[in-house]
mmCIF file of C-alpha atoms in Angstrom:
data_model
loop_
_atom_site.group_PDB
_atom_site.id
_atom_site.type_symbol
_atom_site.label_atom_id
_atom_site.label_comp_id
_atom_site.label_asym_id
_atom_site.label_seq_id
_atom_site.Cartn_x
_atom_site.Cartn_y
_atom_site.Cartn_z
ATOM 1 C CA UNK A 1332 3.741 1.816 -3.611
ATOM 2 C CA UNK A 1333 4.446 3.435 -0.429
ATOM 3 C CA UNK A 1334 4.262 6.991 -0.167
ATOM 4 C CA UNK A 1335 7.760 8.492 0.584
ATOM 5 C CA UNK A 1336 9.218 11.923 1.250
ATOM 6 C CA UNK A 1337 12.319 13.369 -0.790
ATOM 7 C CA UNK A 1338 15.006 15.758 1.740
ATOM 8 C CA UNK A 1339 18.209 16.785 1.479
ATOM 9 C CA UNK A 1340 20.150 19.444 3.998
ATOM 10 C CA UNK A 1341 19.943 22.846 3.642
ATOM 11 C CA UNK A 1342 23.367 23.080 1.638
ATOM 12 C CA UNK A 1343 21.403 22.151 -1.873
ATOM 13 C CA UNK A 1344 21.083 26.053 -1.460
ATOM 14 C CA UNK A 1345 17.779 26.891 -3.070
ATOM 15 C CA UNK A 1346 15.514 29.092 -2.234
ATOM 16 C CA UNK A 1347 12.532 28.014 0.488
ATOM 17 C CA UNK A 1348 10.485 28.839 -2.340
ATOM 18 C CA UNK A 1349 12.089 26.476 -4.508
ATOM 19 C CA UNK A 1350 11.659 23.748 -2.350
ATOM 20 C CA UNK A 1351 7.863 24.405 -1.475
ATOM 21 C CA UNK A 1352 6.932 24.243 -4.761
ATOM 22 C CA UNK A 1353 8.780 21.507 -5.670
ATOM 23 C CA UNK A 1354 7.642 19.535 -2.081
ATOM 24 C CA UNK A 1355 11.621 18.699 -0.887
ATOM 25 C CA UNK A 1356 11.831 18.719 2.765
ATOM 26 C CA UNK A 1357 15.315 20.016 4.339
ATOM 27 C CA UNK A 1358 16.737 19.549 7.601
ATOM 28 C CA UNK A 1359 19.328 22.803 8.282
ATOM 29 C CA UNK A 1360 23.227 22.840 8.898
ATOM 30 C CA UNK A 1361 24.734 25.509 11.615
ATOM 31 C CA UNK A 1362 26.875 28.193 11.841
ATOM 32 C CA UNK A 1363 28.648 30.543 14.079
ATOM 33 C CA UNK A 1364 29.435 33.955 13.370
ATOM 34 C CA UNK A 1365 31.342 35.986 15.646
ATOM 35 C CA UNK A 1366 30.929 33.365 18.247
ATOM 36 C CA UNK A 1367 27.176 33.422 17.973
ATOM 37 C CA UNK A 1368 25.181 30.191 16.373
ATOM 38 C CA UNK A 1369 22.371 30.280 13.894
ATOM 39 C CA UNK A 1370 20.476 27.625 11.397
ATOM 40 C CA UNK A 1371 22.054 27.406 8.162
ATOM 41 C CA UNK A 1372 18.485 28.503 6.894
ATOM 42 C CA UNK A 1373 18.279 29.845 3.193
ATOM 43 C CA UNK A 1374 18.930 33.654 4.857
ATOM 44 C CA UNK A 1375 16.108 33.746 6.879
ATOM 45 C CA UNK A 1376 18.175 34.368 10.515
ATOM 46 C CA UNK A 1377 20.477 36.743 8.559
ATOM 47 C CA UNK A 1378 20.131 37.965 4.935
ATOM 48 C CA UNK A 1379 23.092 36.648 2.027
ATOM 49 C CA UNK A 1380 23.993 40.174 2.145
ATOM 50 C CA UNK A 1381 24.546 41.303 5.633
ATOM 51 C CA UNK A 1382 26.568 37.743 6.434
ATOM 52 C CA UNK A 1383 28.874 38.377 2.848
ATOM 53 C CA UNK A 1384 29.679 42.496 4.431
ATOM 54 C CA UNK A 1385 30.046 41.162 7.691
ATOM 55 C CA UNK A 1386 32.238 38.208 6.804
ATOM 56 C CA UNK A 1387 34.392 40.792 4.691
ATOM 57 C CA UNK A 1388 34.640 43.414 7.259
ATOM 58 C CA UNK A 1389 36.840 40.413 9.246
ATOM 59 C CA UNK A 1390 34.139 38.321 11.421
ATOM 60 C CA UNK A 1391 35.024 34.831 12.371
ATOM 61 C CA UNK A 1392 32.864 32.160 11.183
ATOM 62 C CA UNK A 1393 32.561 28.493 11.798
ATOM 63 C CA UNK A 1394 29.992 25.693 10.994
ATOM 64 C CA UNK A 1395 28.756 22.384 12.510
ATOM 65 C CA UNK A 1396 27.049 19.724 10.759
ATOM 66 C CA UNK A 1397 23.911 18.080 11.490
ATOM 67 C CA UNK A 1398 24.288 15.457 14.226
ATOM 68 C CA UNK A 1399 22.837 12.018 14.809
ATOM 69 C CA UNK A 1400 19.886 12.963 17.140
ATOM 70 C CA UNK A 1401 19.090 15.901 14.893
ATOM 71 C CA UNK A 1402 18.281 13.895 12.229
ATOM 72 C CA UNK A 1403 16.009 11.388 14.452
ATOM 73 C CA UNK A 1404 14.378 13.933 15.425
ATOM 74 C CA UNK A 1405 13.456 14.946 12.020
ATOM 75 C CA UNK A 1406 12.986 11.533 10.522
ATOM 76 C CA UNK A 1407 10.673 10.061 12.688
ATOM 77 C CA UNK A 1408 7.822 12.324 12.155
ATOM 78 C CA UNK A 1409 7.681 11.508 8.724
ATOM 79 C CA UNK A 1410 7.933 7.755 9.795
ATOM 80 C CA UNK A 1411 4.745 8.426 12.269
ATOM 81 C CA UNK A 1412 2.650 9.118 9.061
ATOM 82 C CA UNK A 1413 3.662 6.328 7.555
ATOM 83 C CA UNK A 1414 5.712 7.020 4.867
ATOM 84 C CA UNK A 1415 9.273 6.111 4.015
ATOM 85 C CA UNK A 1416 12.591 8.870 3.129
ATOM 86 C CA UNK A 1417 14.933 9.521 0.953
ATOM 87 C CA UNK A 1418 17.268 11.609 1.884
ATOM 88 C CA UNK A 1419 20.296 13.055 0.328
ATOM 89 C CA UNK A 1420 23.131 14.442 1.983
ATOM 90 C CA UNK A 1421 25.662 17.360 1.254
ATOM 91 C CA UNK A 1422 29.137 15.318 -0.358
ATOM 92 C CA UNK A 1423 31.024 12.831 2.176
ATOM 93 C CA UNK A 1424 34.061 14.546 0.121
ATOM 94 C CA UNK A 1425 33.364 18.252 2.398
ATOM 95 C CA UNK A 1426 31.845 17.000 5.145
ATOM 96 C CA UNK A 1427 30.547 13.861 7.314
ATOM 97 C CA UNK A 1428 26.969 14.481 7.878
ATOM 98 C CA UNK A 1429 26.057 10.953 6.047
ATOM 99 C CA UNK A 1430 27.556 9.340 9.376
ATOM 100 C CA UNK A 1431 25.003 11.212 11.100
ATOM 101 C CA UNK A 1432 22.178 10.617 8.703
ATOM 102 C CA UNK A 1433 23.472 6.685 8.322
ATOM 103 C CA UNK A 1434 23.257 6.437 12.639
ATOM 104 C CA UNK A 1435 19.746 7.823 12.894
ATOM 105 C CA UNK A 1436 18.783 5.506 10.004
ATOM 106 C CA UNK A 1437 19.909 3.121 11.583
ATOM 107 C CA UNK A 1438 18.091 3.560 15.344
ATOM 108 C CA UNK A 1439 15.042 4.967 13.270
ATOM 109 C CA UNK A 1440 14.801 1.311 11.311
ATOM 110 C CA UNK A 1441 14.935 -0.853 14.313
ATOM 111 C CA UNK A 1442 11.754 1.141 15.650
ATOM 112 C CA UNK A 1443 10.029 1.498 12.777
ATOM 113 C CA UNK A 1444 11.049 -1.801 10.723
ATOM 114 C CA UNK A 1445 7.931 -1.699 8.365
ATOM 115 C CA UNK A 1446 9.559 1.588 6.995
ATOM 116 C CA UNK A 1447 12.234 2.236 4.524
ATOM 117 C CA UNK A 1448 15.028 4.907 5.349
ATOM 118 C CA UNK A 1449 17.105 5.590 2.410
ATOM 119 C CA UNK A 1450 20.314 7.595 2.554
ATOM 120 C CA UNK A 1451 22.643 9.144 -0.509
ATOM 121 C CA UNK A 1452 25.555 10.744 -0.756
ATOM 122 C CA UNK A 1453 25.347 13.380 -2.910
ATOM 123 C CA UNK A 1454 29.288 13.405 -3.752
ATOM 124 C CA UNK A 1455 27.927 17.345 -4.509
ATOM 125 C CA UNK A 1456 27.451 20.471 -3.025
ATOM 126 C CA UNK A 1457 25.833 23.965 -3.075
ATOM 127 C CA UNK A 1458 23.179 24.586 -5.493
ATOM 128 C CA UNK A 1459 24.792 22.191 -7.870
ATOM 129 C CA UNK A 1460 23.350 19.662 -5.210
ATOM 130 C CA UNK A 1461 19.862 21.494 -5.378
ATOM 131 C CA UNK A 1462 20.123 20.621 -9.300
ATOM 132 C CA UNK A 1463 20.085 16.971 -8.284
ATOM 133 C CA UNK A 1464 17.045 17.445 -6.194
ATOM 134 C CA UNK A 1465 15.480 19.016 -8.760
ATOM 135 C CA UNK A 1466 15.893 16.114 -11.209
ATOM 136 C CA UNK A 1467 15.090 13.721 -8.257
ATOM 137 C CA UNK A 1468 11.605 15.603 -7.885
ATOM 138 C CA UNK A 1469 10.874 15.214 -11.376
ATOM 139 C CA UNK A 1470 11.361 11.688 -11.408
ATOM 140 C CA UNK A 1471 9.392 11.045 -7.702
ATOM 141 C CA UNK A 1472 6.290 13.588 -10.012
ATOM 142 C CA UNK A 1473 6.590 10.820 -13.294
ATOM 143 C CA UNK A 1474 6.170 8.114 -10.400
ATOM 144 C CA UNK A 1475 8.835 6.584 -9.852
ATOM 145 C CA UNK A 1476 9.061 4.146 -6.394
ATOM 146 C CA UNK A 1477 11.811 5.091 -3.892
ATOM 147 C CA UNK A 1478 13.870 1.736 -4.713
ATOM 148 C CA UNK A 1479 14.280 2.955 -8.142
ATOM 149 C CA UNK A 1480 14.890 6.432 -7.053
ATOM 150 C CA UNK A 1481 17.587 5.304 -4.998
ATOM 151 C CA UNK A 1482 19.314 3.080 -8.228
ATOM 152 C CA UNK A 1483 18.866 6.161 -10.287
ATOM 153 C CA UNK A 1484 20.962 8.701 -8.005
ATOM 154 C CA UNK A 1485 23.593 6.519 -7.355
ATOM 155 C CA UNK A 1486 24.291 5.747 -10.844
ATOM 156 C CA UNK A 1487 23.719 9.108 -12.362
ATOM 157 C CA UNK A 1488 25.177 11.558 -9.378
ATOM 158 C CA UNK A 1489 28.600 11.782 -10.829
ATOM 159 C CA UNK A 1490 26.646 13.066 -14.139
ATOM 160 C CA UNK A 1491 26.242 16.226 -12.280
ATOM 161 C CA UNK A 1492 29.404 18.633 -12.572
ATOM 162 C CA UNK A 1493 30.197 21.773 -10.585
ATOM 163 C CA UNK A 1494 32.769 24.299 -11.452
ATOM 164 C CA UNK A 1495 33.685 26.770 -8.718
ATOM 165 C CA UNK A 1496 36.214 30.202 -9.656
ATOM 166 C CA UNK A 1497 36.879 33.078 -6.888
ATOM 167 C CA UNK A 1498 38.144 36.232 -7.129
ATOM 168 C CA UNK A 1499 38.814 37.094 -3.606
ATOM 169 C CA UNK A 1500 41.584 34.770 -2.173
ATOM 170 C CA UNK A 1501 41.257 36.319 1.390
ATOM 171 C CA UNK A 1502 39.316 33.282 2.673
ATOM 172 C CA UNK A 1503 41.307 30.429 0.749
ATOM 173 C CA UNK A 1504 44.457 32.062 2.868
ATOM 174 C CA UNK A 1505 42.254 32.022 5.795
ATOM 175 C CA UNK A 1506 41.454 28.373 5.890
ATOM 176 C CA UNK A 1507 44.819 27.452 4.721
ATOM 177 C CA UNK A 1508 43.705 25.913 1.494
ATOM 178 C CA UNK A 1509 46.633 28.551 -0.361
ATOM 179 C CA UNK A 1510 49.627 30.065 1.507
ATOM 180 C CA UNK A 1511 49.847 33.374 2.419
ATOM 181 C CA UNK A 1512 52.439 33.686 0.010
ATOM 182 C CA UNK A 1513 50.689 32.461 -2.594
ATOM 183 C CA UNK A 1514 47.761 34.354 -2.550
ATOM 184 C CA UNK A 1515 49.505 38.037 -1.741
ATOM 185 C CA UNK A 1516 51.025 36.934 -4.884
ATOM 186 C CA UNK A 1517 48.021 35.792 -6.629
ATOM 187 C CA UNK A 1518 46.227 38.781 -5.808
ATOM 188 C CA UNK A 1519 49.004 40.730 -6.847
ATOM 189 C CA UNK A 1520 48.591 39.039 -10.647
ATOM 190 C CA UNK A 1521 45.081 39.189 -10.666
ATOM 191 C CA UNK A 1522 44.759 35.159 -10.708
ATOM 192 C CA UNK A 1523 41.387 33.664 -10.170
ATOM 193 C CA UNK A 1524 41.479 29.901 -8.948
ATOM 194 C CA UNK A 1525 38.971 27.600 -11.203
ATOM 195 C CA UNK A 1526 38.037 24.470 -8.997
ATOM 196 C CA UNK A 1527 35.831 21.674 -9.608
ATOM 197 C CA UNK A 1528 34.454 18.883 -7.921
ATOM 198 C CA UNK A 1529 36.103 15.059 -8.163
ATOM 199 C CA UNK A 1530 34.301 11.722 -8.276
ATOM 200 C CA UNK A 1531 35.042 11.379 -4.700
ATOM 201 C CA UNK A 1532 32.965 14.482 -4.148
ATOM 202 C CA UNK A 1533 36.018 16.766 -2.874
ATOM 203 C CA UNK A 1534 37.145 20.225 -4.378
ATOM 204 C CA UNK A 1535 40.218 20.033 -6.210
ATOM 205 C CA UNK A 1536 41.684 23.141 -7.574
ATOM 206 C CA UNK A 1537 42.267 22.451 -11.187
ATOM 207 C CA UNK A 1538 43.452 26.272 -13.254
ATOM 208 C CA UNK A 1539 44.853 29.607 -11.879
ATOM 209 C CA UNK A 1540 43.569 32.194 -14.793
ATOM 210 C CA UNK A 1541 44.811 35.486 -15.250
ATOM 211 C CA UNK A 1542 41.980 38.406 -14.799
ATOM 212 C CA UNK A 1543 38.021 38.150 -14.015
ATOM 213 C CA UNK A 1544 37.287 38.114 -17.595
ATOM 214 C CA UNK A 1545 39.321 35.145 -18.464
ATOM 215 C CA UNK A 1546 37.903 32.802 -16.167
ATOM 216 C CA UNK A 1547 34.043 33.262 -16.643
ATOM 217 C CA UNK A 1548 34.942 32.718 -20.467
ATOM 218 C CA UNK A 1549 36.980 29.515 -19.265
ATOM 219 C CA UNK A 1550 34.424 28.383 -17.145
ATOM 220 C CA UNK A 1551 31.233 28.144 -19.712
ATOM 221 C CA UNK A 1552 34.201 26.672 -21.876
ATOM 222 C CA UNK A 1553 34.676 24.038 -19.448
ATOM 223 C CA UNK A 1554 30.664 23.246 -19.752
ATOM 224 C CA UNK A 1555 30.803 23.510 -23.395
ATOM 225 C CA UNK A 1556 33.238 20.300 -23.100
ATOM 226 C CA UNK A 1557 31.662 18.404 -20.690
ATOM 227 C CA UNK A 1558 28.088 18.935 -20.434
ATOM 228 C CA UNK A 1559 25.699 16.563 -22.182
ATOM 229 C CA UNK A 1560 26.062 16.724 -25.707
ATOM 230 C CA UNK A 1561 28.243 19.741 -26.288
ATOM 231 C CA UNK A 1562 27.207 23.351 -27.156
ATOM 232 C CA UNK A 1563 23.682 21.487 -27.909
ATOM 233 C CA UNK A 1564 23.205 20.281 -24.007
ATOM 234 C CA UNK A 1565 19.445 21.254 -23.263
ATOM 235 C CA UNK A 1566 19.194 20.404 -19.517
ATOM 236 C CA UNK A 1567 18.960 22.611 -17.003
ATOM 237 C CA UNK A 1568 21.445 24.825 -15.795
ATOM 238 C CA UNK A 1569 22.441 26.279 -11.632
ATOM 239 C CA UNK A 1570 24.743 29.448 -10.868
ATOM 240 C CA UNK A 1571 25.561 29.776 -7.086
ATOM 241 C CA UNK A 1572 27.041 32.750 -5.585
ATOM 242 C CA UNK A 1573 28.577 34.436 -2.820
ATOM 243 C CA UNK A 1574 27.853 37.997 -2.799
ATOM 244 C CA UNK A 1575 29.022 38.695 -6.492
ATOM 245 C CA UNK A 1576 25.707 38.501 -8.575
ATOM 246 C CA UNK A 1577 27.472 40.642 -11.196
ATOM 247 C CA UNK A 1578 29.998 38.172 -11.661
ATOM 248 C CA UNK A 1579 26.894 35.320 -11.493
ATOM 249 C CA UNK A 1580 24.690 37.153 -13.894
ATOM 250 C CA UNK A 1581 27.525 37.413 -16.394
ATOM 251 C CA UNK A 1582 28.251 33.505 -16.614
ATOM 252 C CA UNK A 1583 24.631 33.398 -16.895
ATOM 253 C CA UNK A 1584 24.851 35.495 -20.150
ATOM 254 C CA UNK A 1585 27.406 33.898 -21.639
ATOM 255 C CA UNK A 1586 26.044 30.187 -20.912
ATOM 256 C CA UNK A 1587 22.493 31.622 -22.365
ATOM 257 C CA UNK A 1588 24.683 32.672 -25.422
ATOM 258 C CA UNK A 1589 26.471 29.725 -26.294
ATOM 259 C CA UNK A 1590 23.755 27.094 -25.225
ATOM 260 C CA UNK A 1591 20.619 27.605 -27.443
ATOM 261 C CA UNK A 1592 18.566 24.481 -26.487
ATOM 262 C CA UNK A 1593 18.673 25.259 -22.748
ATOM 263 C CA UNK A 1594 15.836 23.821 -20.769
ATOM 264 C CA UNK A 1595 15.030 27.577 -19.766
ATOM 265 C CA UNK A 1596 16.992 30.263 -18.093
ATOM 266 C CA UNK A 1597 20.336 29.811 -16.053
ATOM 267 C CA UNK A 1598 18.852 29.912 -12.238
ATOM 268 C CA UNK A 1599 20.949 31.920 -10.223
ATOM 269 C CA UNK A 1600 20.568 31.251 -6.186
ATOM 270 C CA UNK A 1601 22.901 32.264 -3.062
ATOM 271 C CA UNK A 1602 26.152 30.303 -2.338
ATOM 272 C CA UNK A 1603 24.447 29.895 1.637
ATOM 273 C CA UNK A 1604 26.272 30.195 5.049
ATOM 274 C CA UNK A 1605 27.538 27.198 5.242
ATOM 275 C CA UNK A 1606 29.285 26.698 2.282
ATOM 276 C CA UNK A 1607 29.910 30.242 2.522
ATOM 277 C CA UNK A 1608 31.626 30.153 5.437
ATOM 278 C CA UNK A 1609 34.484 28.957 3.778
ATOM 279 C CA UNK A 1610 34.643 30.093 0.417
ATOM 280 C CA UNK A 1611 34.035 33.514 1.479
ATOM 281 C CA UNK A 1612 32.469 36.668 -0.947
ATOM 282 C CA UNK A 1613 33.589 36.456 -4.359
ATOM 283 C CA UNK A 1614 32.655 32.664 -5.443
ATOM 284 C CA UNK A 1615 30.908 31.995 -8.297
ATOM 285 C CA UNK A 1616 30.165 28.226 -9.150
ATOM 286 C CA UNK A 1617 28.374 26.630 -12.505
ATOM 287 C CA UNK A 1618 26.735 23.461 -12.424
ATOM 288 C CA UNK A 1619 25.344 21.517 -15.281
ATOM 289 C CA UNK A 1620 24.502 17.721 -16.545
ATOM 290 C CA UNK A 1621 27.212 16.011 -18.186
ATOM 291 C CA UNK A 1622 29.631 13.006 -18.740
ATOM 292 C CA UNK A 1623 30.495 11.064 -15.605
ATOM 293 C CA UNK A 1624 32.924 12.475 -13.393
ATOM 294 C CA UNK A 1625 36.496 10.025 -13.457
ATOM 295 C CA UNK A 1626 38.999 12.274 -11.372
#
């Protein structure tokens, strides 16, 4: 078997830490705030924190995605030593970096034909993408060849489910993805939006709820009825964030509460800049294992 590396882009949104220890190589996104560009890098080139204030104190923000020669550039080494990639990529739904990752794969395998590129599409995002590299880790750790890894992501991705609510509507107005109208008025009625993510990896808003306290109890009720086998699902569990921990840490809780045979505690990480950019402070999103996603 030929030894092979397992990446994904920098919008999993784990920790460096995370993936050190579990050996994942990422390549980062960008991202411009107030008309200055940095690496979408896990908060080393500005800390969670300061980008959340600074985005909320009115700062523009925009974000590229990885281009073609990027990703040569970071594939070939790997090539050098002789080993093949897998690589995942953030969901075709929310962006097109696959195009970018398919081009250099495609360059890359002419000049190094003895080597196998492989390339997924995630059809996720955030941390609840990180959850699939987790599970991807495990199974490159019991062994498994990249061929089969490949076959076992693209028929269990859609098993993954993320759940997304908000509580701060400035940024939906912002990007146009609610009408001014509608959110004054929403924010008027205290409505939080509950979101998830479709089978063609795009996020479709799904529930407005009435009050904070309403949706966190409507979205661990939402894993209770999809995650693998019910309240007795014993997988692992992802919170991502955007500068509302409180908010994060009180899912948590109430997951921990209602899900016994969870494979250890929730993991709560940083909704990162990228992702960020657009969702703004106030997001908190829930990912879990669970019946195949249809709509």
């Amino acid at each position: 078997m030929n030894p092979y590396i397992l990446s994904c882009c920098s919008t999993a949104d784990l920790t460096e830490e995370h993936f050190k220890k579990r050996d994942i190589s990422y390549i980062c996104f960008h991202f411009e705030l107030n008309g200055k560009t940095y690496p979408d890098d896990l908060g080393k080139s500005i800390p969670f924190e300061d980008f959340y204030r600074t985005m909320a104190e009115g700062a523009d923000t925009k974000t590229s995605q990885i281009n073609a020669d990027e990703f040569e550039r970071y594939f070939e080494p790997f090539l050098r030593e002789g080993k093949d990639i897998f690589h995942v990529c953030l969901s075709s739904g929310i962006s097109g970096v696959i195009n970018s990752a398919m081009l250099a794969k495609r360059e890359l395998e002419e000049r190094y034909p003895e080597r196998k590129i492989y390339v997924v599409d995630s059809l996720g995002a955030s941390s609840g993408y990180g959850l699939l590299m987790d599970k991807l880790a495990d199974l490159r750790d019991e062994g498994k060849p990249v061929g089969e890894l490949y076959d076992w992501a693209e028929a269990n991705k859609l098993k993954l489910h993320h759940w997304f609510f908000s509580t701060d509507l400035t940024f939906y107005i912002r990007g146009g993805r609610i009408s001014k109208t509608s959110g004054l008025i929403g924010s008027v009625l205290d409505i939080c939006p509950l979101l998830n993510m479709d089978n063609l990896g795009r996020l479709i808003p799904r529930f407005k709820i009435r009050t904070k306290k309403k949706v966190i109890r409507t979205i661990v009720d939402k894993m209770e009825a999809y995650a693998e086998d019910g309240p007795d699902y014993s997988g692992k569990c992802y919170i991502s964030h955007s500068a509302c921990k409180e908010d994060a840490e009180a899912v948590a809780k109430l997951v921990e509460e209602r899900f016994p045979k969870l494979n250890g505690k929730v993991e709560i990480y940083y909704i990162g800049t990228t992702i960020g950019s657009h969702t703004g402070p106030g997001t908190v999103a829930l990912f879990f294992w669970g019946s195949e996603r249809t709509e």
